[in-house]
Structures are given as structure tokens and as C-alpha cells.
XYZ file of C-alpha atoms in Angstrom:
465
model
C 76.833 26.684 -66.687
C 75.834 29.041 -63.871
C 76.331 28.369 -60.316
C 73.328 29.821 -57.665
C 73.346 29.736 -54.500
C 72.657 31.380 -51.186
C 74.930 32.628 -48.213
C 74.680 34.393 -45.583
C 72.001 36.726 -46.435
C 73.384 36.816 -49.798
C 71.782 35.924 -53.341
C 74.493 34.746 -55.667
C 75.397 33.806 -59.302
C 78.405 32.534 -60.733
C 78.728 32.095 -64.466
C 81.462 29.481 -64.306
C 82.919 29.851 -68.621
C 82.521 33.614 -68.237
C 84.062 34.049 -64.547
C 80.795 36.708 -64.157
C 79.994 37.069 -60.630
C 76.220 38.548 -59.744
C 74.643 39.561 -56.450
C 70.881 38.659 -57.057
C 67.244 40.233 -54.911
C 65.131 37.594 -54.075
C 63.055 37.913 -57.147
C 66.205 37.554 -59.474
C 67.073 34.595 -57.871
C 64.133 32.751 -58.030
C 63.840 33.116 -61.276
C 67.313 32.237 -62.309
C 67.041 28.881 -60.468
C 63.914 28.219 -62.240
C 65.496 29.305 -65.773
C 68.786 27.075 -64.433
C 66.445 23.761 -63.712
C 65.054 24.528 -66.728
C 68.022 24.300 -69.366
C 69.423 21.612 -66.977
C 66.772 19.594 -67.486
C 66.613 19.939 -71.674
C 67.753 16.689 -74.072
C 71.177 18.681 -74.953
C 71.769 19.819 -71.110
C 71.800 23.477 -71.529
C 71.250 25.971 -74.511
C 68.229 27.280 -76.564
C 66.204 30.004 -75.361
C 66.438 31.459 -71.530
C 63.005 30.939 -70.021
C 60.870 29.591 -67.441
C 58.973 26.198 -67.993
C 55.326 26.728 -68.210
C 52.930 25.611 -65.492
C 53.454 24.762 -61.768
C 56.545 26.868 -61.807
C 55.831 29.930 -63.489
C 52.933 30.204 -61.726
C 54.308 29.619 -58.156
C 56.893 32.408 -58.755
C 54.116 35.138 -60.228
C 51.993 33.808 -56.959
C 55.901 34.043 -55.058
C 56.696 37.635 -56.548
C 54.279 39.010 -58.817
C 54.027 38.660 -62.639
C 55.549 41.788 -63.596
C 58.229 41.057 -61.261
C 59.208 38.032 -62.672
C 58.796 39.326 -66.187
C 61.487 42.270 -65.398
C 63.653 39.254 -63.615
C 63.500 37.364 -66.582
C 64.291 39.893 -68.907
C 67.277 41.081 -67.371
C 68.820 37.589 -67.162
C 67.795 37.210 -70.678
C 70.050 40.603 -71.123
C 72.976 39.462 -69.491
C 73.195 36.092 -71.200
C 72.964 38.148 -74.394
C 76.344 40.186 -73.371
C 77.920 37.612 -72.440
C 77.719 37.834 -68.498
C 75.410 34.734 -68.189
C 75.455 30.975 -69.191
C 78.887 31.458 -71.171
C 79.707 28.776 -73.449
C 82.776 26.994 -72.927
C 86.059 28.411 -73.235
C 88.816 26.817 -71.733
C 88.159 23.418 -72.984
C 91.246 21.946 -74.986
C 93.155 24.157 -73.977
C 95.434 21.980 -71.685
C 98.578 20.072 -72.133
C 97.704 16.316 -72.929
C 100.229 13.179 -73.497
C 103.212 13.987 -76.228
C 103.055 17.793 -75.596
C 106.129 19.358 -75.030
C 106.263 21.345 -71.869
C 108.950 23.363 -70.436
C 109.950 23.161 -66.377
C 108.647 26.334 -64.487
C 109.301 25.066 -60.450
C 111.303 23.314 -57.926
C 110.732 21.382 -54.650
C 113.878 20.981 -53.556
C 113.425 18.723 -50.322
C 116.837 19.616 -48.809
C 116.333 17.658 -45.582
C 114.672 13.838 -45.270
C 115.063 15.104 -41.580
C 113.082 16.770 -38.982
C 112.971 18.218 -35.443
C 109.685 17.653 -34.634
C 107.362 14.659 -34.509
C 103.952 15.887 -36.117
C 101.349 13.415 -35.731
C 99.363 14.171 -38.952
C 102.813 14.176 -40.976
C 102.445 12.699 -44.478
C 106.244 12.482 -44.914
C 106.462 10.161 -41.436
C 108.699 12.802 -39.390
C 110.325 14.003 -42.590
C 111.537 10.947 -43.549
C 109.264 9.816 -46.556
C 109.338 6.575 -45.901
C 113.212 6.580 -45.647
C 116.095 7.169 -43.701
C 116.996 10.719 -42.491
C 119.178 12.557 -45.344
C 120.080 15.959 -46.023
C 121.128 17.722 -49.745
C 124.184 18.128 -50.046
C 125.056 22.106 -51.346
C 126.453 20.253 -54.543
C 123.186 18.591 -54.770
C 121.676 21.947 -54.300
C 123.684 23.878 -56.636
C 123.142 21.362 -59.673
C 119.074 20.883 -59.447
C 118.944 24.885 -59.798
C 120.618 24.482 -62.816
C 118.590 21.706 -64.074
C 115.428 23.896 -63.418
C 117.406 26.919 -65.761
C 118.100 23.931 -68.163
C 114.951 22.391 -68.762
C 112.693 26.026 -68.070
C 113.135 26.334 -72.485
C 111.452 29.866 -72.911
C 110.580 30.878 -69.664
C 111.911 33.527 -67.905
C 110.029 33.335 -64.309
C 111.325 30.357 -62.217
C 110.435 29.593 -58.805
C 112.397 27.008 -56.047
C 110.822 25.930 -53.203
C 112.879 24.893 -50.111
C 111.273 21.725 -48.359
C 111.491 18.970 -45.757
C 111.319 17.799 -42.938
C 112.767 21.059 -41.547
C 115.138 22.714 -44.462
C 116.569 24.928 -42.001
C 118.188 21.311 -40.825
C 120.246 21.512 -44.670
C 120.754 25.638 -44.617
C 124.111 25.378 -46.077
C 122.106 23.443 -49.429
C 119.691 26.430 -49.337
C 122.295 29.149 -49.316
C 124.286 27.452 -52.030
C 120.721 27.074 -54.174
C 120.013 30.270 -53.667
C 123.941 31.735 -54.543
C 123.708 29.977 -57.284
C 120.355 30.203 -58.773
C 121.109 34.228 -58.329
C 124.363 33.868 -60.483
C 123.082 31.836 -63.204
C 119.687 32.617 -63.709
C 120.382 36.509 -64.791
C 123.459 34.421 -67.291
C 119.859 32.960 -68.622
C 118.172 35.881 -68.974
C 115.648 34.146 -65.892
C 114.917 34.745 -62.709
C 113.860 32.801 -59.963
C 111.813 33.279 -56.669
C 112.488 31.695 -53.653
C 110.432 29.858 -51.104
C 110.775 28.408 -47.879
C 108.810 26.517 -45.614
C 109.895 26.430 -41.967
C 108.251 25.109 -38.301
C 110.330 28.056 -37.091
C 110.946 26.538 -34.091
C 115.071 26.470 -34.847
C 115.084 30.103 -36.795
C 118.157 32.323 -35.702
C 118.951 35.429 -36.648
C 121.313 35.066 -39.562
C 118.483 32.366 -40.965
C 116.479 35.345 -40.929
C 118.632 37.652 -41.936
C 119.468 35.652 -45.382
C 115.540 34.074 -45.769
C 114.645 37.949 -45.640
C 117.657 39.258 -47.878
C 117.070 36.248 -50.738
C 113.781 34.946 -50.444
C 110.062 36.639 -51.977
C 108.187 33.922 -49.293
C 108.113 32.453 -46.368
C 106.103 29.566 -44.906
C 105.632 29.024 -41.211
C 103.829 26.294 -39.682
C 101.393 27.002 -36.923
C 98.343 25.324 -36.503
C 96.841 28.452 -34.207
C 95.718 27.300 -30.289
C 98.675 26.460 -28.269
C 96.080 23.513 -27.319
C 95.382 22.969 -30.583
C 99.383 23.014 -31.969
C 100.548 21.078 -28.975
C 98.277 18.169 -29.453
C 100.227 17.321 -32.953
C 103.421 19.228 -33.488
C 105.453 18.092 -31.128
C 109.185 18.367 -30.629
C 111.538 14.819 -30.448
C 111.118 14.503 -26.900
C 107.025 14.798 -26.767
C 106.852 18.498 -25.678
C 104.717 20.824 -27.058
C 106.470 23.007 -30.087
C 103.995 26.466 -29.645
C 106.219 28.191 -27.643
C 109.338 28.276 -29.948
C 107.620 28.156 -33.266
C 105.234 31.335 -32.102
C 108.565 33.270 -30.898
C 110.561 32.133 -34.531
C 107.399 32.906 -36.669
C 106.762 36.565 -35.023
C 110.614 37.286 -35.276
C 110.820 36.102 -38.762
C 107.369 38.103 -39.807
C 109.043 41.187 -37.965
C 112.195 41.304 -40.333
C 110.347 40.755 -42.932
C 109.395 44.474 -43.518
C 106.333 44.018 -46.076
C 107.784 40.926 -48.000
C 105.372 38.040 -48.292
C 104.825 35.074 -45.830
C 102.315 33.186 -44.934
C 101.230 31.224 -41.616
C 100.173 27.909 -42.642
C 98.592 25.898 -40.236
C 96.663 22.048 -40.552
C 93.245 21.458 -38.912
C 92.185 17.559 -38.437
C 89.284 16.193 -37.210
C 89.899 17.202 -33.318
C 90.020 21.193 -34.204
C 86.613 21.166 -36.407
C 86.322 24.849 -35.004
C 89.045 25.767 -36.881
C 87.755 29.551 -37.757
C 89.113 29.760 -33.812
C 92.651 28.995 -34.686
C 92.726 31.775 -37.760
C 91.542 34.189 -34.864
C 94.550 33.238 -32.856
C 96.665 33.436 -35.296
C 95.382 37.004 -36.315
C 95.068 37.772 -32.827
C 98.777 37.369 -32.828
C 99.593 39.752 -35.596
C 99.361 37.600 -38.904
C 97.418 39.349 -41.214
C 98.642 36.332 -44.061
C 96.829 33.161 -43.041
C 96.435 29.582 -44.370
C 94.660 26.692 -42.588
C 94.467 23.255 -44.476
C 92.779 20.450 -44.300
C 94.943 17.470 -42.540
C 96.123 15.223 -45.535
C 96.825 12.252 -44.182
C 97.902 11.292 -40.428
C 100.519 7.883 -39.228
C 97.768 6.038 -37.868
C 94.581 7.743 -39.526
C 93.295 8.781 -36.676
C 93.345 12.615 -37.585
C 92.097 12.173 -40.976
C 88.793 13.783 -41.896
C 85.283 11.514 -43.023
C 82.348 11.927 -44.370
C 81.179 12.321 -41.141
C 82.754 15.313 -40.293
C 82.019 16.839 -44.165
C 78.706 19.077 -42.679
C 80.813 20.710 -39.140
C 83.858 21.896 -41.578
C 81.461 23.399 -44.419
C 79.728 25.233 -41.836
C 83.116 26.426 -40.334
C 84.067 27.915 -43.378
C 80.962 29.994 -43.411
C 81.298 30.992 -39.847
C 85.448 32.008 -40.611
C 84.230 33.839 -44.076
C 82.017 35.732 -41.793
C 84.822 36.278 -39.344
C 86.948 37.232 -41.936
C 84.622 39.863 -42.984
C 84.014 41.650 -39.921
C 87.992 42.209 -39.318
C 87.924 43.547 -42.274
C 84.951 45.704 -41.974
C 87.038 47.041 -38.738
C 89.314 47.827 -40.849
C 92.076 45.033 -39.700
C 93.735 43.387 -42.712
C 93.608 39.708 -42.612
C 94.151 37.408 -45.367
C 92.764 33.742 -45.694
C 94.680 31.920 -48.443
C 91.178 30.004 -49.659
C 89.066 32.878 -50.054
C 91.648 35.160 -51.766
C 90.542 34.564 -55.680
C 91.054 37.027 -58.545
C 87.471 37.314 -60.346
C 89.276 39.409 -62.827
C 92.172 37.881 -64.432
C 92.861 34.751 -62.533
C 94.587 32.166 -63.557
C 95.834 31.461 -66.977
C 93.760 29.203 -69.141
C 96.130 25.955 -69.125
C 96.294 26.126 -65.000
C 92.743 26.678 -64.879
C 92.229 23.284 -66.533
C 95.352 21.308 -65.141
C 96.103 23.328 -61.950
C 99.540 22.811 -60.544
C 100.926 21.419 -63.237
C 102.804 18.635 -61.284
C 104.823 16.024 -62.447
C 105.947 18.265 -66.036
C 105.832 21.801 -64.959
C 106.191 21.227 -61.427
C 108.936 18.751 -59.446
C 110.328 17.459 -56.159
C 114.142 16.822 -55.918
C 115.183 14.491 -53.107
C 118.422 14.868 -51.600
C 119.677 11.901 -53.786
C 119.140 14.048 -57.045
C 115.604 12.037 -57.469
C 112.666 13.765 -59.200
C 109.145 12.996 -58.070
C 105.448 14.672 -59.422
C 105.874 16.704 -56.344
C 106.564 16.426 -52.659
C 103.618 14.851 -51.448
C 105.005 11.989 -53.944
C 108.395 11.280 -52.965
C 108.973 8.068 -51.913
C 105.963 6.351 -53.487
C 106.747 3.469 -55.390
C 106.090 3.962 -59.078
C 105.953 7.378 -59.222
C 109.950 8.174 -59.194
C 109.941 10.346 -62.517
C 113.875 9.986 -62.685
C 116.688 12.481 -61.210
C 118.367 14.988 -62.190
C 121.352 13.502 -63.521
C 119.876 10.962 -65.346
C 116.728 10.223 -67.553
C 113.074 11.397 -66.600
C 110.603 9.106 -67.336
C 108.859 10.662 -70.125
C 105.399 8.150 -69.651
C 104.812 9.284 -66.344
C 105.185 12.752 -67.535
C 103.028 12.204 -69.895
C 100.085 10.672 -67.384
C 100.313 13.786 -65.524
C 100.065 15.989 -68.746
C 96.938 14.584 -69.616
C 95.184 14.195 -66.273
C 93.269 17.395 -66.326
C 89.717 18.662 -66.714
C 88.773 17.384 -69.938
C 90.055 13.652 -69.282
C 88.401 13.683 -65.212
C 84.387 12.410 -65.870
C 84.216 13.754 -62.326
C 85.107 17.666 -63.134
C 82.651 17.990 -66.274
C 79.605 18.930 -64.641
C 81.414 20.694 -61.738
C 80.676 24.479 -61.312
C 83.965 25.027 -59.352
C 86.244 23.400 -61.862
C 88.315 25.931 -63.020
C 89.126 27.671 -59.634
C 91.011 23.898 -58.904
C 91.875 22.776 -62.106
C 90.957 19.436 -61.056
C 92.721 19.261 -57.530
C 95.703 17.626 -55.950
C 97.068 14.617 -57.933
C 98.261 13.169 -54.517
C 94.738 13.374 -52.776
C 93.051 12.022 -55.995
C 95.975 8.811 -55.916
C 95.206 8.329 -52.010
C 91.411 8.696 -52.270
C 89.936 8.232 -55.915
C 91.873 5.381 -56.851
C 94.517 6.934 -59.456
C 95.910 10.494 -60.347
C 93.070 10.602 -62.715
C 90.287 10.252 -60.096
C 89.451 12.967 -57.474
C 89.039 13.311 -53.600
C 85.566 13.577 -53.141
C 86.110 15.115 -49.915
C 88.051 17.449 -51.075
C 86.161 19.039 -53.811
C 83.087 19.407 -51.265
C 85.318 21.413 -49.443
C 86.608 23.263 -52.528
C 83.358 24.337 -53.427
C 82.456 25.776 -50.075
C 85.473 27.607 -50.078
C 85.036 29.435 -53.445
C 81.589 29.894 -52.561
C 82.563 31.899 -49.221
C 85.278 34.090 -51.538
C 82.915 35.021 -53.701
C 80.886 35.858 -50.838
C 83.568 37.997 -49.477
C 84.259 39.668 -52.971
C 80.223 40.657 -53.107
C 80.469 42.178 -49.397
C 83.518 44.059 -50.440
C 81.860 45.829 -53.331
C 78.854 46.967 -51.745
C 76.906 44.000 -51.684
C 76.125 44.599 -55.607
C 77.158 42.155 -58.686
């Protein structure tokens, strides 16, 4: 399969087995779109000789380009299909866990606090509470779901904990004993582990800081850019805007961190559809690491994004990847998380065709000791996989094993497939009826993103494939 398309004064081709990436001329492009509706529209799909169907078409693109421009066009797509850099046949397929394989633990969510100080209107855990009461992990609690992970990790050596909430900075005595004790017992293992947090930053201090940026390889801190645009949803207890505090807590916290990663993570909903603005603000503000997501769910809905709104945000991300571009082009460094893709080793084969790898590789841990698929899970009903001092529940392990690219109809025929490795398990439960389904939504959006990183890999290398 090979993806064409056009952006932003830009000719494009991606072969989607092969991972080749091609900037096209006009000519070139024509012609592979021809050659493309042309295998596409064969008995077997795809295959047999590259070449143009005879009549109306052939004709319209000599009239178009020339004859011997098309003929050189042709022949040069019919030399990169021959090495291998066009229509690739498969090679990923099978080659994902599936129901009954064994699979070793690689990552924790440890959601240390079911408790939050602010009051986000677009929160899928409902104020941090999942659904529940407010709780916090206790360090015990901590300590004993690091050693789990180091447990039930078999042969790995790389581990990775991710610190949670509501607000984990609410639990910080859980963290620090995770963290004390993942460091003592991992290197025993002959592992180690990287540490995550995610913070609103509003209630950072200085010897939060000072450990986050002594113990931990990331940080996550929530802004959603505009103080207009951050005020209108993440709010503090009381109703009052959170900007304030979170900007001065995020810029401290990025200032310590003297090179070591972070990102700014901030949600855009369906009242900030110009939100290529808000990544300028948050540039503007001395992030140069920047993530803006699309709202996942909201209390009352009325945040969430539609169909309606589908042709504004793909048309946002083509304005940002152009934004993006010209920062960079003034030499400023700026990072968007979407459009930062590896064209040359990427991910491994298995994520490619079962991304995340929740729910088997990949766990939340409530402060209880429960294990869920992941965090966006906890506190559905059904889909508690067990806890860490019990049993797990090896058939729901085993649905999210084999819920991956070659079991979802919906991913065959999709050129983006293995940059999402079938998307979020949680999005495809809410919105395409079951784990196994997918967010139709969402992959639009997918596809537009990979399209505009591509785009901004092709401008970085001079324009040429």
C-alpha cells in the first residue's frame, strides 16, 4: 500500500509496509495516483505489474504532462518498487501478541491520588475521583506495586512507572517511597526503571522539584496554553482560574530541569478549535517540548468534539505544522509531540501492530492495589484486571492481547496503521462499541497528524524524498 497525498505545496508518498517516504514533482505524482487507482482497483487489490490503465487516463496525463514525461515518471516508480522503496508487501502482519501468549509486564500507572485540587471541566476521571471517593496510595502501597512490576517484567531489563492522578503531588510521600524503592531493587534485578510524573503544577514547591528533577527522566505539566483558554476549564476548588499558578510551577519546574525531558501537555475541546494559538503561547513562554490533545471526554459532554467540528481541527493541524515549521526555520526549537515520528527505526514491530500494549504490557494501579488496562480504565465496571496482591484476570488479558491490527476489520485498509497500532483501547470502548472497535474520530485525526510529520520531515531535508 502507498499513501499520496498533497500538503502544503508539497507532493507526497508514503509506502506504508516499507516506511519509504518520497517527495514527488507534479508529474511523479500524477502518475503514481493513476498507477495507485490502478492496482486498487484490480480483482486481488494490489499486485501484478506497476502501470497505468490504458485509455482516458493515460491519455489525460500525456495531454496533462507530456508522453515522455510520464514515461520517465513511470519508470522511476517502476524502479523504486523494484528496490523495495515502493508498494512493499506486508511485513508486520502476525507479528503481534494474540490470546494465550505469554507476555512479560514492561510499565506502571501508579494512580497515587483518587484526589485532586482542581476541578477540570473536560476531566475523564470526574475531579480525580474515577467514579469514587477521594483516596490516596499509601507509600506501602507504593513500595509493593514497584515490586510487582520487577516481578512480573520476566526478561526485561527497561521498566518504566508512571506517577498519576488526580494530582500525585497530593500522595508525594507514595511517590518518593516508589521511587526509593524501585531504585534499590531494580539494580538487585539487574533492571532499571524510568520515572514519570504528571503534574497541574499548580502546588509544585521546591523540594518537589528538587526530588522530580534528581529521580525522575520526565515530567508532565498540564497547560492548555491561553490564560482564556486554561481558565475556561481548569479551574481550582473554589472556581478561579488555575493559569496563574500552574504557568509559575511549570516554568520553575522546566528551569531546574537543566536539559532533562518534560513535556507541556495541554487539552483542546471544541471551544479552542484554533488550537495552533495555544502551542504559540505555550512556546511563546519558553517550552520548546509541546503536546496538545484532543479533549477525551468532558462531565456533561459539552466539550467533546463531533463530526461537526472534524474539517476546523484537520485544518488546524495544517496551519500549526506550518507554524511549527517556520520556528524552526528561525531557528527556535519547538517540539510538537504528534508530528515528532522516527521514519527510520520507529517503533518495534509488535507496538507497531498493538500500540501501547495496555492491559498485558501496560497497567494502572489504584491506590487499593487494583490493576486496570490503564488509567483511562480505572473504575469501569468489567474491566478490573485484578490487583496486585491477588489474581489478574488472565481472559481480560487475553482480550487485550489479541485486539490489534490483524483482528480490527477497521485498520486493514488503513494507510496510517502502523504509526497507531490501532489506537486507544479506551476511545475505541467509549466510541466504537468495544476495545476491538475504533474511534472514528480519532483516526481522522491520526491521519492528519502523520500526514503533517511527514510533511515536516520532507521540509527538513530539503524538500527532497
Amino acid at each position: 500500500m502507498v499513501h499520496a497525498y498533497r500538503l502544503l505545496g508539497k507532493n507526497i508518498a508514503i509506502d506504508v509496509n516499507g516506511g519509504a517516504v518520497h517527495a514527488l514533482d507534479d508529474v511523479a505524482y500524477d502518475v503514481l495516483r493513476a498507477v495507485i487507482d490502478a492496482r486498487e482497483g484490480r480483482p486481488d487489490g494490489a499486485g501484478g505489474e506497476v502501470g497505468l490503465p490504458e485509455g482516458p487516463v493515460a491519455e489525460a496525463l500525456s495531454a496533462k504532462h507530456g508522453k515522455a514525461c510520464v514515461a520517465e515518471a513511470l519508470e522511476e516508480i517502476r524502479g523504486l518498487t523494484a528496490d523495495g522503496d515502493l508498494f512493499t508487501e506486508g511485513t508486520f502482519w502476525g507479528g503481534a501478541p494474540g490470546a494465550g501468549v505469554g507476555s512479560s509486564l514492561k510499565a506502571l500507572c501508579l494512580n497515587v491520588s483518587h484526589d485532586c485540587d482542581l476541578r477540570c471541566g473536560y476531566c475523564f476521571a470526574s475531579a480525580g475521583r474515577f467514579g469514587g471517593g477521594r483516596a490516596r496510595m499509601a507509600p506501602k502501597v507504593a513500595m509493593d506495586a514497584v515490586g510487582f512490576l520487577i516481578r512480573k517484567s520476566g526478561g526485561r531489563r527497561s521498566l518504566e512507572v508512571d506517577f498519576f492522578g488526580g494530582e500525585p503531588t497530593l500522595a508525594f510521600d507514595a511517590v518518593k517511597a516508589a521511587v526509593a524503592h524501585g531504585e534499590a531493587e531494580a539494580g538487585k534485578a539487574g533492571k532499571e526503571i524510568r520515572f514519570t510524573i504528571t503534574t497541574n503544577a499548580v502546588g509544585l514547591d521546591d523540594g518537589m522539584m528538587g526530588f522530580i528533577n534528581g529521580h525522575m527522566d520526565n515530567v508532565v505539566l498540564s497547560l492548555d496554553g491561553r490564560k482564556e483558554v486554561h481558565d475556561a476549564c481548569r479551574v481550582m476548588a473554589d472556581g478561579s482560574g488555575s493559569y496563574d499558578a500552574a504557568v509559575r510551577g511549570a516554568k520553575a519546574m522546566v528551569g531546574m530541569r537543566g536539559g532533562k525531558g518534560y513535556y507541556v501537555r495541554g487539552t483542546y475541546t471544541n471551544r479552542n478549535l484554533d488550537f495552533a494559538a495555544d502551542v504559540a503561547h505555550l512556546a511563546d513562554l519558553g517550552f520548546e517540548r509541546v503536546s496538545v490533545e484532543p479533549v477525551a471526554s468532558s462531565w456533561d459532554g459539552g466539550l467533546e468534539l463531533g463530526e461537526a467540528h472534524l474539517p476546523a481541527v484537520l485544518l488546524e493541524y495544517e496551519r500549526l505544522a506550518l507554524a511549527v515549521w517556520e520556528r524552526r526555520r528561525r531557528g527556535e526549537r519547538l517540539e510538537f509531540f504528534h508530528f515528532e515520528v522516527d521514519l527510520e527505526g520507529g517503533p518495534c514491530a509488535a507496538k507497531r501492530m498493538a500500540g501501547c500494549g495496555a492491559g498485558y504490557e501496560y497497567m494502572a494501579v489504584t491506590p487499593d492495589g487494583g490493576l486496570y488496562p490503564c488509567h483511562q480504565f480505572v473504575g469501569m465496571e468489567g474491566y478490573r484486571i485484578g490487583g496486585i496482591y491477588g489474581e489478574q484476570d488472565a481472559g481480560l488479558m487475553d482480550a487485550f492481547k489479541s485486539t490489534n491490527l490483524s483482528t480490527k476489520a477497521d485498520c486493514a485498509g488503513c494507510w496510517a496503521r502502523f504509526h497507531c497500532g490501532g489506537g486507544c483501547a479506551s476511545s475505541s470502548l467509549r466510541y466504537g462499541g468495544g476495545i476491538g472497535g475504533t474511534y472514528a474520530l480519532g483516526c481522522e485525526m491520526e491521519r492528519k497528524r502523520v500526514e503533517c510529520a511527514v510533511w515536516l520531515k520532507v521540509m527538513e531535508s530539503g524538500g527532497e524524498g
